[in-house]
């Protein structure tokens, strides 16, 4: 099962485990490709956090993939990663 999460121009793919179910012991990796998304990354992150905040026992990592952005996308990603240990980047 793949679900798209969209916020302005950013689209992240949510892929749920091999059995396509969230189980307590599994971690969901949300991969978000980014290219020149400096202005919309923080809004995406806020909206994402609002959508998962009420889900109990929801283990996830939000992985941003910076695709050679020319703006300050990487700086925004690093700032998010510094304040939230569940945010990773490539």
PDB file of N, CA and C in Angstrom:
ATOM      1  N   UNK A   1       0.844  -1.164   0.000  1.00  0.00           N
ATOM      2  CA  UNK A   1       0.000   0.000   0.000  1.00  0.00           C
ATOM      3  C   UNK A   1       0.896   1.236   0.000  1.00  0.00           C
ATOM      4  N   UNK A   2       0.657   2.137  -0.896  1.00  0.00           N
ATOM      5  CA  UNK A   2       1.400   3.388  -0.956  1.00  0.00           C
ATOM      6  C   UNK A   2       0.403   4.521  -0.847  1.00  0.00           C
ATOM      7  N   UNK A   3       0.701   5.457   0.028  1.00  0.00           N
ATOM      8  CA  UNK A   3      -0.174   6.605   0.210  1.00  0.00           C
ATOM      9  C   UNK A   3       0.641   7.855  -0.063  1.00  0.00           C
ATOM     10  N   UNK A   4       0.067   8.788  -0.786  1.00  0.00           N
ATOM     11  CA  UNK A   4       0.753  10.040  -1.062  1.00  0.00           C
ATOM     12  C   UNK A   4       0.343  11.088  -0.051  1.00  0.00           C
ATOM     13  N   UNK A   5       1.329  11.798   0.458  1.00  0.00           N
ATOM     14  CA  UNK A   5       1.084  12.915   1.355  1.00  0.00           C
ATOM     15  C   UNK A   5       1.555  14.142   0.608  1.00  0.00           C
ATOM     16  N   UNK A   6       0.665  15.095   0.394  1.00  0.00           N
ATOM     17  CA  UNK A   6       1.037  16.249  -0.410  1.00  0.00           C
ATOM     18  C   UNK A   6       0.850  17.545   0.360  1.00  0.00           C
ATOM     19  N   UNK A   7       1.810  18.422   0.248  1.00  0.00           N
ATOM     20  CA  UNK A   7       1.756  19.736   0.853  1.00  0.00           C
ATOM     21  C   UNK A   7       2.436  20.688  -0.117  1.00  0.00           C
ATOM     22  N   UNK A   8       1.669  21.535  -0.725  1.00  0.00           N
ATOM     23  CA  UNK A   8       2.162  22.402  -1.787  1.00  0.00           C
ATOM     24  C   UNK A   8       2.798  21.527  -2.866  1.00  0.00           C
ATOM     25  N   UNK A   9       4.122  21.667  -3.089  1.00  0.00           N
ATOM     26  CA  UNK A   9       4.754  20.914  -4.172  1.00  0.00           C
ATOM     27  C   UNK A   9       5.437  19.643  -3.698  1.00  0.00           C
ATOM     28  N   UNK A  10       5.495  19.397  -2.414  1.00  0.00           N
ATOM     29  CA  UNK A  10       6.213  18.232  -1.903  1.00  0.00           C
ATOM     30  C   UNK A  10       5.286  17.029  -1.886  1.00  0.00           C
ATOM     31  N   UNK A  11       5.763  15.930  -2.396  1.00  0.00           N
ATOM     32  CA  UNK A  11       5.000  14.688  -2.307  1.00  0.00           C
ATOM     33  C   UNK A  11       5.894  13.658  -1.628  1.00  0.00           C
ATOM     34  N   UNK A  12       5.402  13.069  -0.546  1.00  0.00           N
ATOM     35  CA  UNK A  12       6.147  12.028   0.148  1.00  0.00           C
ATOM     36  C   UNK A  12       5.426  10.707  -0.030  1.00  0.00           C
ATOM     37  N   UNK A  13       6.182   9.656  -0.136  1.00  0.00           N
ATOM     38  CA  UNK A  13       5.598   8.338  -0.305  1.00  0.00           C
ATOM     39  C   UNK A  13       5.641   7.602   1.019  1.00  0.00           C
ATOM     40  N   UNK A  14       4.501   7.094   1.445  1.00  0.00           N
ATOM     41  CA  UNK A  14       4.438   6.322   2.672  1.00  0.00           C
ATOM     42  C   UNK A  14       4.250   4.862   2.268  1.00  0.00           C
ATOM     43  N   UNK A  15       5.233   4.041   2.619  1.00  0.00           N
ATOM     44  CA  UNK A  15       5.167   2.627   2.289  1.00  0.00           C
ATOM     45  C   UNK A  15       5.085   1.873   3.605  1.00  0.00           C
ATOM     46  N   UNK A  16       4.079   1.057   3.743  1.00  0.00           N
ATOM     47  CA  UNK A  16       3.837   0.355   4.998  1.00  0.00           C
ATOM     48  C   UNK A  16       4.305  -1.086   4.873  1.00  0.00           C
ATOM     49  N   UNK A  17       5.222  -1.476   5.779  1.00  0.00           N
ATOM     50  CA  UNK A  17       5.801  -2.819   5.912  1.00  0.00           C
ATOM     51  C   UNK A  17       5.520  -3.848   4.835  1.00  0.00           C
ATOM     52  N   UNK A  18       6.133  -4.978   4.912  1.00  0.00           N
ATOM     53  CA  UNK A  18       5.988  -5.995   3.874  1.00  0.00           C
ATOM     54  C   UNK A  18       4.587  -6.603   3.834  1.00  0.00           C
ATOM     55  N   UNK A  19       3.892  -6.615   4.969  1.00  0.00           N
ATOM     56  CA  UNK A  19       2.534  -7.149   5.010  1.00  0.00           C
ATOM     57  C   UNK A  19       1.497  -6.051   4.830  1.00  0.00           C
ATOM     58  N   UNK A  20       1.977  -4.838   4.576  1.00  0.00           N
ATOM     59  CA  UNK A  20       1.109  -3.686   4.363  1.00  0.00           C
ATOM     60  C   UNK A  20       0.209  -3.381   5.547  1.00  0.00           C
ATOM     61  N   UNK A  21       0.735  -3.621   6.727  1.00  0.00           N
ATOM     62  CA  UNK A  21       0.025  -3.288   7.958  1.00  0.00           C
ATOM     63  C   UNK A  21       1.032  -2.673   8.914  1.00  0.00           C
ATOM     64  N   UNK A  22       0.571  -1.740   9.720  1.00  0.00           N
ATOM     65  CA  UNK A  22       1.443  -1.210  10.766  1.00  0.00           C
ATOM     66  C   UNK A  22       1.288  -2.102  11.981  1.00  0.00           C
ATOM     67  N   UNK A  23       2.385  -2.685  12.410  1.00  0.00           N
ATOM     68  CA  UNK A  23       2.383  -3.493  13.610  1.00  0.00           C
ATOM     69  C   UNK A  23       3.211  -2.764  14.655  1.00  0.00           C
ATOM     70  N   UNK A  24       2.972  -3.042  15.903  1.00  0.00           N
ATOM     71  CA  UNK A  24       3.636  -2.340  16.995  1.00  0.00           C
ATOM     72  C   UNK A  24       5.155  -2.333  16.855  1.00  0.00           C
ATOM     73  N   UNK A  25       5.750  -3.435  16.400  1.00  0.00           N
ATOM     74  CA  UNK A  25       7.200  -3.537  16.376  1.00  0.00           C
ATOM     75  C   UNK A  25       7.823  -2.978  15.096  1.00  0.00           C
ATOM     76  N   UNK A  26       7.009  -2.563  14.146  1.00  0.00           N
ATOM     77  CA  UNK A  26       7.539  -2.070  12.884  1.00  0.00           C
ATOM     78  C   UNK A  26       7.697  -0.561  12.895  1.00  0.00           C
ATOM     79  N   UNK A  27       8.592  -0.102  12.075  1.00  0.00           N
ATOM     80  CA  UNK A  27       8.808   1.326  11.924  1.00  0.00           C
ATOM     81  C   UNK A  27       8.451   1.692  10.488  1.00  0.00           C
ATOM     82  N   UNK A  28       7.729   2.758  10.342  1.00  0.00           N
ATOM     83  CA  UNK A  28       7.317   3.245   9.036  1.00  0.00           C
ATOM     84  C   UNK A  28       8.308   4.314   8.594  1.00  0.00           C
ATOM     85  N   UNK A  29       8.873   4.165   7.411  1.00  0.00           N
ATOM     86  CA  UNK A  29       9.814   5.140   6.873  1.00  0.00           C
ATOM     87  C   UNK A  29       9.099   5.957   5.814  1.00  0.00           C
ATOM     88  N   UNK A  30       8.997   7.241   6.051  1.00  0.00           N
ATOM     89  CA  UNK A  30       8.347   8.135   5.104  1.00  0.00           C
ATOM     90  C   UNK A  30       9.462   8.871   4.367  1.00  0.00           C
ATOM     91  N   UNK A  31       9.573   8.632   3.068  1.00  0.00           N
ATOM     92  CA  UNK A  31      10.651   9.209   2.266  1.00  0.00           C
ATOM     93  C   UNK A  31      10.085  10.397   1.491  1.00  0.00           C
ATOM     94  N   UNK A  32      10.718  11.563   1.685  1.00  0.00           N
ATOM     95  CA  UNK A  32      10.239  12.797   1.076  1.00  0.00           C
ATOM     96  C   UNK A  32      11.336  13.371   0.168  1.00  0.00           C
ATOM     97  N   UNK A  33      11.179  13.214  -1.153  1.00  0.00           N
ATOM     98  CA  UNK A  33      12.160  13.819  -2.061  1.00  0.00           C
ATOM     99  C   UNK A  33      12.007  15.338  -2.056  1.00  0.00           C
ATOM    100  N   UNK A  34      13.133  16.066  -2.054  1.00  0.00           N
ATOM    101  CA  UNK A  34      13.102  17.523  -1.980  1.00  0.00           C
ATOM    102  C   UNK A  34      14.020  18.134  -3.024  1.00  0.00           C
ATOM    103  N   UNK A  35      13.517  19.089  -3.747  1.00  0.00           N
ATOM    104  CA  UNK A  35      14.353  19.891  -4.639  1.00  0.00           C
ATOM    105  C   UNK A  35      13.852  21.331  -4.574  1.00  0.00           C
ATOM    106  N   UNK A  36      14.668  22.204  -4.051  1.00  0.00           N
ATOM    107  CA  UNK A  36      14.317  23.619  -3.890  1.00  0.00           C
ATOM    108  C   UNK A  36      12.975  23.802  -3.177  1.00  0.00           C
ATOM    109  N   UNK A  37      12.855  23.188  -2.013  1.00  0.00           N
ATOM    110  CA  UNK A  37      11.622  23.232  -1.226  1.00  0.00           C
ATOM    111  C   UNK A  37      11.777  24.048   0.052  1.00  0.00           C
ATOM    112  N   UNK A  38      12.725  24.949   0.069  1.00  0.00           N
ATOM    113  CA  UNK A  38      13.015  25.758   1.253  1.00  0.00           C
ATOM    114  C   UNK A  38      11.758  26.374   1.864  1.00  0.00           C
ATOM    115  N   UNK A  39      10.895  26.912   1.042  1.00  0.00           N
ATOM    116  CA  UNK A  39       9.730  27.640   1.546  1.00  0.00           C
ATOM    117  C   UNK A  39       8.594  26.740   2.020  1.00  0.00           C
ATOM    118  N   UNK A  40       8.535  25.506   1.563  1.00  0.00           N
ATOM    119  CA  UNK A  40       7.387  24.664   1.926  1.00  0.00           C
ATOM    120  C   UNK A  40       7.717  23.505   2.867  1.00  0.00           C
ATOM    121  N   UNK A  41       8.985  23.257   3.154  1.00  0.00           N
ATOM    122  CA  UNK A  41       9.357  22.129   4.012  1.00  0.00           C
ATOM    123  C   UNK A  41       8.798  22.240   5.426  1.00  0.00           C
ATOM    124  N   UNK A  42       8.919  23.400   6.029  1.00  0.00           N
ATOM    125  CA  UNK A  42       8.437  23.536   7.405  1.00  0.00           C
ATOM    126  C   UNK A  42       6.926  23.367   7.490  1.00  0.00           C
ATOM    127  N   UNK A  43       6.203  23.865   6.502  1.00  0.00           N
ATOM    128  CA  UNK A  43       4.752  23.673   6.466  1.00  0.00           C
ATOM    129  C   UNK A  43       4.419  22.189   6.308  1.00  0.00           C
ATOM    130  N   UNK A  44       5.131  21.512   5.421  1.00  0.00           N
ATOM    131  CA  UNK A  44       4.930  20.066   5.252  1.00  0.00           C
ATOM    132  C   UNK A  44       5.154  19.342   6.582  1.00  0.00           C
ATOM    133  N   UNK A  45       6.252  19.673   7.256  1.00  0.00           N
ATOM    134  CA  UNK A  45       6.582  19.025   8.525  1.00  0.00           C
ATOM    135  C   UNK A  45       5.493  19.279   9.569  1.00  0.00           C
ATOM    136  N   UNK A  46       5.036  20.517   9.679  1.00  0.00           N
ATOM    137  CA  UNK A  46       3.972  20.850  10.638  1.00  0.00           C
ATOM    138  C   UNK A  46       2.701  20.060  10.358  1.00  0.00           C
ATOM    139  N   UNK A  47       2.302  20.026   9.095  1.00  0.00           N
ATOM    140  CA  UNK A  47       1.078  19.301   8.723  1.00  0.00           C
ATOM    141  C   UNK A  47       1.232  17.805   8.960  1.00  0.00           C
ATOM    142  N   UNK A  48       2.398  17.276   8.663  1.00  0.00           N
ATOM    143  CA  UNK A  48       2.654  15.856   8.902  1.00  0.00           C
ATOM    144  C   UNK A  48       2.538  15.549  10.391  1.00  0.00           C
ATOM    145  N   UNK A  49       3.190  16.353  11.231  1.00  0.00           N
ATOM    146  CA  UNK A  49       3.145  16.129  12.678  1.00  0.00           C
ATOM    147  C   UNK A  49       1.711  16.204  13.203  1.00  0.00           C
ATOM    148  N   UNK A  50       0.926  17.152  12.694  1.00  0.00           N
ATOM    149  CA  UNK A  50      -0.479  17.254  13.124  1.00  0.00           C
ATOM    150  C   UNK A  50      -1.254  15.990  12.766  1.00  0.00           C
ATOM    151  N   UNK A  51      -0.934  15.403  11.630  1.00  0.00           N
ATOM    152  CA  UNK A  51      -1.694  14.238  11.177  1.00  0.00           C
ATOM    153  C   UNK A  51      -1.323  12.965  11.936  1.00  0.00           C
ATOM    154  N   UNK A  52      -0.118  12.869  12.501  1.00  0.00           N
ATOM    155  CA  UNK A  52       0.272  11.646  13.207  1.00  0.00           C
ATOM    156  C   UNK A  52       0.260  11.786  14.720  1.00  0.00           C
ATOM    157  N   UNK A  53       0.057  12.974  15.233  1.00  0.00           N
ATOM    158  CA  UNK A  53       0.175  13.215  16.669  1.00  0.00           C
ATOM    159  C   UNK A  53      -0.826  12.388  17.491  1.00  0.00           C
ATOM    160  N   UNK A  54      -1.981  12.083  16.931  1.00  0.00           N
ATOM    161  CA  UNK A  54      -3.010  11.362  17.681  1.00  0.00           C
ATOM    162  C   UNK A  54      -2.994   9.852  17.468  1.00  0.00           C
ATOM    163  N   UNK A  55      -2.003   9.363  16.739  1.00  0.00           N
ATOM    164  CA  UNK A  55      -1.912   7.924  16.508  1.00  0.00           C
ATOM    165  C   UNK A  55      -1.028   7.319  17.591  1.00  0.00           C
ATOM    166  N   UNK A  56      -1.591   6.420  18.388  1.00  0.00           N
ATOM    167  CA  UNK A  56      -0.830   5.777  19.458  1.00  0.00           C
ATOM    168  C   UNK A  56       0.134   4.741  18.887  1.00  0.00           C
ATOM    169  N   UNK A  57       1.272   4.604  19.540  1.00  0.00           N
ATOM    170  CA  UNK A  57       2.259   3.582  19.188  1.00  0.00           C
ATOM    171  C   UNK A  57       2.659   3.613  17.716  1.00  0.00           C
ATOM    172  N   UNK A  58       2.810   4.780  17.176  1.00  0.00           N
ATOM    173  CA  UNK A  58       3.156   4.941  15.772  1.00  0.00           C
ATOM    174  C   UNK A  58       4.641   5.251  15.658  1.00  0.00           C
ATOM    175  N   UNK A  59       5.426   4.267  15.277  1.00  0.00           N
ATOM    176  CA  UNK A  59       6.868   4.445  15.114  1.00  0.00           C
ATOM    177  C   UNK A  59       7.147   4.794  13.662  1.00  0.00           C
ATOM    178  N   UNK A  60       7.868   5.867  13.465  1.00  0.00           N
ATOM    179  CA  UNK A  60       8.179   6.286  12.105  1.00  0.00           C
ATOM    180  C   UNK A  60       9.487   7.056  12.080  1.00  0.00           C
ATOM    181  N   UNK A  61      10.045   7.164  10.888  1.00  0.00           N
ATOM    182  CA  UNK A  61      11.148   8.070  10.613  1.00  0.00           C
ATOM    183  C   UNK A  61      10.788   8.820   9.346  1.00  0.00           C
ATOM    184  N   UNK A  62      10.985  10.110   9.374  1.00  0.00           N
ATOM    185  CA  UNK A  62      10.717  10.970   8.232  1.00  0.00           C
ATOM    186  C   UNK A  62      12.064  11.239   7.569  1.00  0.00           C
ATOM    187  N   UNK A  63      12.260  10.688   6.361  1.00  0.00           N
ATOM    188  CA  UNK A  63      13.549  10.762   5.680  1.00  0.00           C
ATOM    189  C   UNK A  63      13.444  11.728   4.500  1.00  0.00           C
ATOM    190  N   UNK A  64      14.146  12.848   4.609  1.00  0.00           N
ATOM    191  CA  UNK A  64      14.178  13.823   3.521  1.00  0.00           C
ATOM    192  C   UNK A  64      15.361  13.507   2.609  1.00  0.00           C
ATOM    193  N   UNK A  65      15.105  13.466   1.319  1.00  0.00           N
ATOM    194  CA  UNK A  65      16.156  13.224   0.332  1.00  0.00           C
ATOM    195  C   UNK A  65      16.362  14.519  -0.440  1.00  0.00           C
ATOM    196  N   UNK A  66      17.462  15.200  -0.150  1.00  0.00           N
ATOM    197  CA  UNK A  66      17.761  16.452  -0.829  1.00  0.00           C
ATOM    198  C   UNK A  66      18.405  16.134  -2.175  1.00  0.00           C
ATOM    199  N   UNK A  67      17.741  16.528  -3.226  1.00  0.00           N
ATOM    200  CA  UNK A  67      18.187  16.195  -4.583  1.00  0.00           C
ATOM    201  C   UNK A  67      18.971  17.350  -5.210  1.00  0.00           C
ATOM    202  N   UNK A  68      20.001  17.819  -4.513  1.00  0.00           N
ATOM    203  CA  UNK A  68      20.859  18.861  -5.058  1.00  0.00           C
ATOM    204  C   UNK A  68      20.220  20.240  -5.125  1.00  0.00           C
ATOM    205  N   UNK A  69      19.408  20.559  -4.147  1.00  0.00           N
ATOM    206  CA  UNK A  69      18.721  21.854  -4.130  1.00  0.00           C
ATOM    207  C   UNK A  69      19.706  23.015  -4.203  1.00  0.00           C
ATOM    208  N   UNK A  70      19.302  24.062  -4.894  1.00  0.00           N
ATOM    209  CA  UNK A  70      20.128  25.267  -5.044  1.00  0.00           C
ATOM    210  C   UNK A  70      19.781  26.320  -3.990  1.00  0.00           C
ATOM    211  N   UNK A  71      18.666  26.146  -3.298  1.00  0.00           N
ATOM    212  CA  UNK A  71      18.258  27.099  -2.267  1.00  0.00           C
ATOM    213  C   UNK A  71      18.700  26.587  -0.891  1.00  0.00           C
ATOM    214  N   UNK A  72      18.014  26.975   0.149  1.00  0.00           N
ATOM    215  CA  UNK A  72      18.401  26.594   1.511  1.00  0.00           C
ATOM    216  C   UNK A  72      17.629  25.377   2.032  1.00  0.00           C
ATOM    217  N   UNK A  73      17.222  24.517   1.136  1.00  0.00           N
ATOM    218  CA  UNK A  73      16.490  23.310   1.530  1.00  0.00           C
ATOM    219  C   UNK A  73      17.281  22.493   2.550  1.00  0.00           C
ATOM    220  N   UNK A  74      18.564  22.269   2.295  1.00  0.00           N
ATOM    221  CA  UNK A  74      19.367  21.471   3.214  1.00  0.00           C
ATOM    222  C   UNK A  74      19.427  22.106   4.604  1.00  0.00           C
ATOM    223  N   UNK A  75      19.544  23.410   4.675  1.00  0.00           N
ATOM    224  CA  UNK A  75      19.572  24.088   5.975  1.00  0.00           C
ATOM    225  C   UNK A  75      18.269  23.872   6.743  1.00  0.00           C
ATOM    226  N   UNK A  76      17.146  23.916   6.041  1.00  0.00           N
ATOM    227  CA  UNK A  76      15.845  23.696   6.691  1.00  0.00           C
ATOM    228  C   UNK A  76      15.758  22.251   7.186  1.00  0.00           C
ATOM    229  N   UNK A  77      16.212  21.311   6.367  1.00  0.00           N
ATOM    230  CA  UNK A  77      16.195  19.894   6.761  1.00  0.00           C
ATOM    231  C   UNK A  77      17.058  19.685   8.001  1.00  0.00           C
ATOM    232  N   UNK A  78      18.256  20.260   8.015  1.00  0.00           N
ATOM    233  CA  UNK A  78      19.147  20.117   9.173  1.00  0.00           C
ATOM    234  C   UNK A  78      18.521  20.706  10.434  1.00  0.00           C
ATOM    235  N   UNK A  79      17.831  21.822  10.287  1.00  0.00           N
ATOM    236  CA  UNK A  79      17.138  22.449  11.423  1.00  0.00           C
ATOM    237  C   UNK A  79      16.041  21.528  11.961  1.00  0.00           C
ATOM    238  N   UNK A  80      15.270  20.915  11.061  1.00  0.00           N
ATOM    239  CA  UNK A  80      14.216  19.990  11.483  1.00  0.00           C
ATOM    240  C   UNK A  80      14.811  18.758  12.158  1.00  0.00           C
ATOM    241  N   UNK A  81      15.907  18.242  11.593  1.00  0.00           N
ATOM    242  CA  UNK A  81      16.561  17.053  12.150  1.00  0.00           C
ATOM    243  C   UNK A  81      17.135  17.333  13.534  1.00  0.00           C
ATOM    244  N   UNK A  82      17.578  18.560  13.746  1.00  0.00           N
ATOM    245  CA  UNK A  82      18.155  18.922  15.043  1.00  0.00           C
ATOM    246  C   UNK A  82      17.084  18.951  16.144  1.00  0.00           C
ATOM    247  N   UNK A  83      15.859  19.364  15.785  1.00  0.00           N
ATOM    248  CA  UNK A  83      14.821  19.457  16.820  1.00  0.00           C
ATOM    249  C   UNK A  83      13.947  18.207  16.929  1.00  0.00           C
ATOM    250  N   UNK A  84      14.055  17.291  15.962  1.00  0.00           N
ATOM    251  CA  UNK A  84      13.243  16.071  16.006  1.00  0.00           C
ATOM    252  C   UNK A  84      14.100  14.877  15.601  1.00  0.00           C
ATOM    253  N   UNK A  85      14.319  13.959  16.551  1.00  0.00           N
ATOM    254  CA  UNK A  85      15.190  12.812  16.280  1.00  0.00           C
ATOM    255  C   UNK A  85      14.602  11.845  15.247  1.00  0.00           C
ATOM    256  N   UNK A  86      13.328  11.981  14.943  1.00  0.00           N
ATOM    257  CA  UNK A  86      12.710  11.110  13.945  1.00  0.00           C
ATOM    258  C   UNK A  86      12.918  11.620  12.516  1.00  0.00           C
ATOM    259  N   UNK A  87      13.517  12.788  12.380  1.00  0.00           N
ATOM    260  CA  UNK A  87      13.806  13.352  11.056  1.00  0.00           C
ATOM    261  C   UNK A  87      15.228  12.977  10.667  1.00  0.00           C
ATOM    262  N   UNK A  88      15.356  12.359   9.498  1.00  0.00           N
ATOM    263  CA  UNK A  88      16.659  11.976   8.940  1.00  0.00           C
ATOM    264  C   UNK A  88      16.794  12.619   7.580  1.00  0.00           C
ATOM    265  N   UNK A  89      17.985  12.600   7.038  1.00  0.00           N
ATOM    266  CA  UNK A  89      18.185  13.183   5.715  1.00  0.00           C
ATOM    267  C   UNK A  89      19.285  12.444   4.957  1.00  0.00           C
ATOM    268  N   UNK A  90      19.169  12.537   3.642  1.00  0.00           N
ATOM    269  CA  UNK A  90      20.165  11.948   2.737  1.00  0.00           C
ATOM    270  C   UNK A  90      20.609  13.056   1.805  1.00  0.00           C
TER     271      UNK A  90
END
